[in-house]
Amino acid sequence: MEFTLTNFIFYGFALMTIASALVVVTVRNIVHAAFSLMVTLFGVAGLYVFLQADFLAATQVIVYVGGILVLILFGVMMTSGRLEMRIHIERGQLLLGGLISLMLLMLLLTVIANTPAWKNLTDDGTELPPTTERIGELILNGPFLLPFEVVSVLLLVALIGAALISRKEVRDE
Amino acid sequence: MDKYIRNIYRGVYTVLVGMRVTIRQFFEPNVTHQYPYEHDYEKKRNVREIPKGYRGQLYNRIEDCIGCKKCEMICPVDCITITGTKLPRGEQLWDSMNVVHLKDGTEVIGIIEGDDKKIKSEDSITLTNITSRLGSQEVIDRLEPSGAESRTATFSGDEVSRVVTRNPVVFYLDQFDIDMSLCMYCGLCTEVCPTECLVMKDSLEGIEYSKFDRSDLIFNFDKQEMYSKGGTEDVEAAD
Amino acid sequence: MSDFRAMLASPHFNVSESFFPNINLQDGLNWAEEFIQNVVLPRLPEAVASHFPVELGTVLVMFACAGIFVGVFPLLPLVLVLAERKVSARFQNRTGPMRVGPWGVLQTLADGVKLLFKEDYIPPQGDRFLFLLAPYVIFACSFAVFAAIPFSQSILVSDFNIGIFYIMAISSVIVMGVIMAGWSSNSKWSLLGSLRSAAQIVSYEIPLGLSILTIVMLVESLSMSEIVASQSNGIFSWLIFRTPFTFIAFFIFFISSIAEVNRTPFDLPEAESEIVAGFHTEYSGMRFALFFIAEYANMFAVSAIAVTLFLGGWEGVLPGYDILGGFPGFVIKSLGLVFLMMWLRWTLPRLRVDQLMNLCWKYFIPIAFFNILGTGIWGLIFPEDTLISTSISCAIIYIGLIAAYKVAGRTLAQRPAPQPS
């Protein structure tokens, strides 16, 4: 392996992601786990940058760290007074969980093995054009228009549902 | 919908009204009084002058003080300390002296020649043994012989405004100390003072006398040098 | 528009260029690599030289730049804190700090020194690790925002092609630091403050993002330098005047960013009359100073972003001339918005939580969506930014303001009785 700055930073990000992900699943303190998840998500965002997917990286941070993780932390802090917990797992569930994990691993391995032209994008020094425009083209003017619209309608329905649940009861007069 | 838009209007309008009020204040002159650095009270708004009869720092005009110790006795916190010296019978600090006040403001101290010390406007006055003078160079030049130990001068009656006799001193104050760090500003001492020489200053100096050391708040009013014969000049200069 | 442009752009001279020499990061990186290639490597033994990482120079230059960055930008809050105190004093007819230095200009420095020597208290019942980490998260994030702000044509740390999106992303991480600080302090004031802050920032990020979206739709780019470049034709090409909708969007953006940086009237997270100091109640000494610096840096950052997006960035009032342009113009415009923030702070009282959420969800977000729709339609009618479109836009804004003034006067005359909302 050649020591270059890029490699160094890449392995730094990879190590950061894996280590913090391990902390997420092993640590007892549930708030520590949540904050550790933040580091994991940052690491993944960094890896996206190495794939020259800058838009995706920023979206990763803005959606997962700024939105979903804050929601998780809200949930943790407002619901449970107990922060230290020992997770007790039944044998049958252990088996099921192991099976699912194995299937996920196999899926990922299959994807990695079947990807054609698997190469380091930064090796030849060419920079890919920014992805923002192409993502926009694909979503709003291309093959992914229908899924995009379906997802947005789903989100709209969820939004209306949330508003309906949380609104004040209107008394009939 | 009408209410919604009206709400927006009201929100924006009231914020703008509020902002107009505050920006007007922004350009008003400030009212802060930078106290230790600024003394011109009159130029500032909302600042009163010090009222008459304000009980400020105690001050003793030692020339008029007779050392009766009434103030020392009445002081509830014992902040006044007075010690006096009475000379033995027959001794005195100086002979009786005359102070001639001229019309141009000059004071000359000496002894008037002749037995009769009544002054009439027609008479001319001859002073001998002049020890002190305060005034214009013109008058000083008339003193003769100039520079000598005993000097003599003659003034016509038109020049003289009044003549005061300064009696010989047989009793004087060694010490007249007021510890302002103890004083409670009750003002009792000023009320009992028979000569009205002990007063409380109702001016700015009577307020601003803070010190860094407590011992600096003990004020000495005794003027030992006043009683030494040669030092009368200092007394004149100090006044 | 092009003939208009040519007419005005002929005598081109740039004051800022002569004052501020080109600071180009790439030049520095190239220079460092050349230095290592030509000077360092020939002097090393063969065995070492063949494995020597040439990019080490790049790393060193990057660190040097970061050092300058971190060294210079805290000076900005130093000035802003003093400015805040002076301006607030002026609004109350006071003089503000006067004792340290001439007119008290060194007051903040004295305060900083005082904070350095204060006790560094860590709540024994709290979470020590997160408590120590939180100030650094907030500090780092609020200064990382500056990396994408173009101060002038040459003073720009990095020209991301997703610049404004990067800024949104990084500034959304500040919430994590706030929650971290609030939770790890083990104090009810801190936790309340951090929860309020999180709710507020997450809510107000939506109108903020939607207002930015109108700009992105017009410019068709996320890059900060391209956004500035599209406003290079004088004051009427500034994006705030480009369409009537961006005019509204500017105010939504600005008010939302005041809420984002937790300033009065949106200072519920730090409401001193309710929850002591909010999420940084338990912090003292230098850690408190980090929060403080980050807060004021944020304040300047959002003003600078507003200037970049809506008020022409470092472009001047007239094309070709440097009136309010270049680096000084950029700073003046940003400080003007900072002053506006202070002005609002001393005008308006603090909002209630329900009013805060009402304003965001019932007013800002619908209007912001309306803006996006309107900007889209405007883009269909006027695909190019021409003299005609700009004049129509300015006319609409002008007529709208006049009409609003007239109508507001009449509407307010028949003021309904105040009712609890």
mmCIF file of C-alpha atoms in Angstrom, chain A:
data_model
loop_
_atom_site.group_PDB
_atom_site.id
_atom_site.type_symbol
_atom_site.label_atom_id
_atom_site.label_comp_id
_atom_site.label_asym_id
_atom_site.label_seq_id
_atom_site.Cartn_x
_atom_site.Cartn_y
_atom_site.Cartn_z
ATOM 1 C CA MET A 1 0.000 0.000 0.000
ATOM 2 C CA GLU A 2 1.304 3.360 -0.958
ATOM 3 C CA PHE A 3 1.258 6.012 1.695
ATOM 4 C CA THR A 4 -0.456 9.078 0.326
ATOM 5 C CA LEU A 5 -2.421 11.774 1.999
ATOM 6 C CA THR A 6 -5.630 10.555 0.396
ATOM 7 C CA ASN A 7 -5.121 7.016 1.620
ATOM 8 C CA PHE A 8 -4.253 8.253 5.068
ATOM 9 C CA ILE A 9 -7.429 10.300 5.366
ATOM 10 C CA PHE A 10 -9.519 7.547 3.812
ATOM 11 C CA TYR A 11 -8.351 4.956 6.325
ATOM 12 C CA GLY A 12 -8.850 7.483 9.071
ATOM 13 C CA PHE A 13 -12.470 7.890 8.071
ATOM 14 C CA ALA A 14 -12.954 4.141 7.693
ATOM 15 C CA LEU A 15 -11.458 3.471 11.104
ATOM 16 C CA MET A 16 -13.562 6.230 12.630
ATOM 17 C CA THR A 17 -16.734 4.783 11.125
ATOM 18 C CA ILE A 18 -16.093 1.221 12.204
ATOM 19 C CA ALA A 19 -14.849 2.063 15.685
ATOM 20 C CA SER A 20 -17.761 4.335 16.469
ATOM 21 C CA ALA A 21 -20.210 1.810 15.022
ATOM 22 C CA LEU A 22 -18.745 -0.785 17.403
ATOM 23 C CA VAL A 23 -19.192 1.651 20.262
ATOM 24 C CA VAL A 24 -22.837 2.156 19.240
ATOM 25 C CA VAL A 25 -23.660 -1.529 19.606
ATOM 26 C CA THR A 26 -21.535 -2.311 22.669
ATOM 27 C CA VAL A 27 -21.838 0.692 24.964
ATOM 28 C CA ARG A 28 -24.352 0.507 27.822
ATOM 29 C CA ASN A 29 -25.188 4.180 28.048
ATOM 30 C CA ILE A 30 -27.845 4.768 25.449
ATOM 31 C CA VAL A 31 -27.064 8.490 25.052
ATOM 32 C CA HIS A 32 -23.409 7.683 24.466
ATOM 33 C CA ALA A 33 -24.551 5.249 21.807
ATOM 34 C CA ALA A 34 -26.564 7.985 20.121
ATOM 35 C CA PHE A 35 -23.674 10.415 20.123
ATOM 36 C CA SER A 36 -21.386 7.712 18.864
ATOM 37 C CA LEU A 37 -23.826 7.198 16.023
ATOM 38 C CA MET A 38 -23.180 10.809 15.108
ATOM 39 C CA VAL A 39 -19.505 10.022 14.592
ATOM 40 C CA THR A 40 -20.462 6.994 12.494
ATOM 41 C CA LEU A 41 -22.701 9.084 10.283
ATOM 42 C CA PHE A 42 -19.956 11.668 9.904
ATOM 43 C CA GLY A 43 -17.537 8.933 8.915
ATOM 44 C CA VAL A 44 -19.936 7.664 6.279
ATOM 45 C CA ALA A 45 -20.339 11.220 4.997
ATOM 46 C CA GLY A 46 -16.559 11.410 4.724
ATOM 47 C CA LEU A 47 -16.511 8.190 2.728
ATOM 48 C CA TYR A 48 -19.120 9.666 0.399
ATOM 49 C CA VAL A 49 -16.772 12.595 -0.165
ATOM 50 C CA PHE A 50 -14.108 10.096 -1.211
ATOM 51 C CA LEU A 51 -16.549 8.672 -3.719
ATOM 52 C CA GLN A 52 -16.895 12.243 -5.025
ATOM 53 C CA ALA A 53 -20.528 12.204 -4.024
ATOM 54 C CA ASP A 54 -20.432 15.594 -2.365
ATOM 55 C CA PHE A 55 -24.159 16.245 -2.525
ATOM 56 C CA LEU A 56 -24.876 12.918 -0.920
ATOM 57 C CA ALA A 57 -22.330 13.595 1.824
ATOM 58 C CA ALA A 58 -23.930 16.898 2.757
ATOM 59 C CA THR A 59 -27.380 15.328 2.592
ATOM 60 C CA GLN A 60 -26.172 12.549 4.881
ATOM 61 C CA VAL A 61 -25.103 15.087 7.493
ATOM 62 C CA ILE A 62 -28.130 17.350 7.134
ATOM 63 C CA VAL A 63 -30.715 14.573 7.253
ATOM 64 C CA TYR A 64 -29.211 12.020 9.584
ATOM 65 C CA VAL A 65 -27.239 14.178 12.013
ATOM 66 C CA GLY A 66 -29.342 17.320 11.903
ATOM 67 C CA GLY A 67 -32.693 15.581 11.734
ATOM 68 C CA ILE A 68 -32.987 11.922 12.601
ATOM 69 C CA LEU A 69 -30.335 11.773 15.302
ATOM 70 C CA VAL A 70 -31.798 14.806 17.033
ATOM 71 C CA LEU A 71 -35.149 13.028 16.988
ATOM 72 C CA ILE A 72 -33.571 9.878 18.449
ATOM 73 C CA LEU A 73 -31.960 11.905 21.213
ATOM 74 C CA PHE A 74 -35.263 13.643 21.919
ATOM 75 C CA GLY A 75 -36.898 10.261 22.236
ATOM 76 C CA VAL A 76 -34.183 8.921 24.520
ATOM 77 C CA MET A 77 -34.148 11.917 26.813
ATOM 78 C CA MET A 78 -37.887 12.392 27.089
ATOM 79 C CA THR A 79 -39.022 8.819 27.510
ATOM 80 C CA SER A 80 -36.619 6.850 29.645
ATOM 81 C CA GLY A 81 -35.134 7.758 32.977
ATOM 82 C CA ARG A 82 -32.895 4.718 32.843
ATOM 83 C CA LEU A 83 -29.810 5.265 30.770
ATOM 84 C CA GLU A 84 -27.823 2.182 31.728
ATOM 85 C CA MET A 85 -29.457 -0.909 30.383
ATOM 86 C CA ARG A 86 -28.518 -4.532 29.962
ATOM 87 C CA ILE A 87 -30.149 -5.871 26.858
ATOM 88 C CA HIS A 88 -31.463 -9.352 27.411
ATOM 89 C CA ILE A 89 -31.784 -11.436 24.275
ATOM 90 C CA GLU A 90 -33.764 -14.672 23.956
ATOM 91 C CA ARG A 91 -32.104 -17.569 22.260
ATOM 92 C CA GLY A 92 -34.587 -17.712 19.409
ATOM 93 C CA GLN A 93 -34.166 -14.003 18.735
ATOM 94 C CA LEU A 94 -30.412 -14.394 18.786
ATOM 95 C CA LEU A 95 -30.731 -17.000 16.076
ATOM 96 C CA LEU A 96 -33.086 -14.845 14.041
ATOM 97 C CA GLY A 97 -30.889 -11.791 14.414
ATOM 98 C CA GLY A 98 -27.817 -13.749 13.413
ATOM 99 C CA LEU A 99 -29.600 -15.054 10.353
ATOM 100 C CA ILE A 100 -30.656 -11.589 9.243
ATOM 101 C CA SER A 101 -27.153 -10.219 9.807
ATOM 102 C CA LEU A 102 -25.706 -13.042 7.761
ATOM 103 C CA MET A 103 -28.136 -12.384 4.930
ATOM 104 C CA LEU A 104 -27.254 -8.690 4.979
ATOM 105 C CA LEU A 105 -23.542 -9.540 4.858
ATOM 106 C CA MET A 106 -24.099 -11.869 1.906
ATOM 107 C CA LEU A 107 -26.106 -9.218 0.108
ATOM 108 C CA LEU A 108 -23.341 -6.669 0.542
ATOM 109 C CA LEU A 109 -20.693 -9.156 -0.568
ATOM 110 C CA THR A 110 -22.729 -9.995 -3.659
ATOM 111 C CA VAL A 111 -23.035 -6.327 -4.540
ATOM 112 C CA ILE A 112 -19.311 -5.790 -4.051
ATOM 113 C CA ALA A 113 -18.418 -8.834 -6.121
ATOM 114 C CA ASN A 114 -20.796 -8.064 -8.965
ATOM 115 C CA THR A 115 -19.945 -4.394 -9.378
ATOM 116 C CA PRO A 116 -18.161 -3.991 -12.697
ATOM 117 C CA ALA A 117 -15.210 -1.632 -13.065
ATOM 118 C CA TRP A 118 -14.512 -1.449 -9.336
ATOM 119 C CA LYS A 119 -11.686 1.013 -9.175
ATOM 120 C CA ASN A 120 -10.338 3.873 -7.164
ATOM 121 C CA LEU A 121 -11.757 7.006 -8.683
ATOM 122 C CA THR A 122 -8.971 9.247 -7.532
ATOM 123 C CA ASP A 123 -6.173 7.053 -8.883
ATOM 124 C CA ASP A 124 -5.873 8.662 -12.274
ATOM 125 C CA GLY A 125 -6.335 12.113 -10.806
ATOM 126 C CA THR A 126 -9.365 12.978 -12.880
ATOM 127 C CA GLU A 127 -12.092 14.729 -11.006
ATOM 128 C CA LEU A 128 -15.624 13.736 -11.721
ATOM 129 C CA PRO A 129 -18.099 16.505 -12.484
ATOM 130 C CA PRO A 130 -20.283 17.609 -9.572
ATOM 131 C CA THR A 131 -23.117 15.244 -8.897
ATOM 132 C CA THR A 132 -25.794 17.729 -7.903
ATOM 133 C CA GLU A 133 -26.979 18.435 -11.413
ATOM 134 C CA ARG A 134 -27.056 14.777 -12.435
ATOM 135 C CA ILE A 135 -29.010 13.818 -9.325
ATOM 136 C CA GLY A 136 -31.508 16.549 -10.116
ATOM 137 C CA GLU A 137 -31.812 15.369 -13.708
ATOM 138 C CA LEU A 138 -32.344 11.765 -12.633
ATOM 139 C CA ILE A 139 -34.925 12.573 -9.983
ATOM 140 C CA LEU A 140 -36.982 15.295 -11.621
ATOM 141 C CA ASN A 141 -36.500 14.633 -15.324
ATOM 142 C CA GLY A 142 -35.553 11.006 -15.593
ATOM 143 C CA PRO A 143 -36.371 7.459 -14.646
ATOM 144 C CA PHE A 144 -36.760 8.159 -10.919
ATOM 145 C CA LEU A 145 -39.509 10.759 -11.245
ATOM 146 C CA LEU A 146 -42.311 8.389 -10.258
ATOM 147 C CA PRO A 147 -40.581 6.905 -7.182
ATOM 148 C CA PHE A 148 -39.619 10.415 -6.110
ATOM 149 C CA GLU A 149 -43.185 11.624 -6.375
ATOM 150 C CA VAL A 150 -44.507 8.540 -4.569
ATOM 151 C CA VAL A 151 -42.068 9.107 -1.731
ATOM 152 C CA SER A 152 -43.000 12.751 -1.482
ATOM 153 C CA VAL A 153 -46.697 11.887 -1.342
ATOM 154 C CA LEU A 154 -45.908 9.365 1.395
ATOM 155 C CA LEU A 155 -44.065 12.035 3.351
ATOM 156 C CA LEU A 156 -46.939 14.449 2.859
ATOM 157 C CA VAL A 157 -49.370 11.871 4.220
ATOM 158 C CA ALA A 158 -47.084 11.311 7.191
ATOM 159 C CA LEU A 159 -46.923 15.064 7.758
ATOM 160 C CA ILE A 160 -50.702 15.409 7.684
ATOM 161 C CA GLY A 161 -51.038 12.427 10.005
ATOM 162 C CA ALA A 162 -48.599 13.948 12.493
ATOM 163 C CA ALA A 163 -50.443 17.244 12.391
ATOM 164 C CA LEU A 164 -53.753 15.448 12.920
ATOM 165 C CA ILE A 165 -52.478 13.459 15.891
ATOM 166 C CA SER A 166 -50.854 16.399 17.605
ATOM 167 C CA ARG A 167 -53.564 18.986 17.064
ATOM 168 C CA LYS A 168 -55.852 20.193 19.801
ATOM 169 C CA GLU A 169 -59.275 18.668 20.187
ATOM 170 C CA VAL A 170 -61.831 21.040 18.777
ATOM 171 C CA ARG A 171 -64.926 21.120 20.934
ATOM 172 C CA ASP A 172 -68.297 21.168 19.186
ATOM 173 C CA GLU A 173 -70.395 24.111 20.126
#
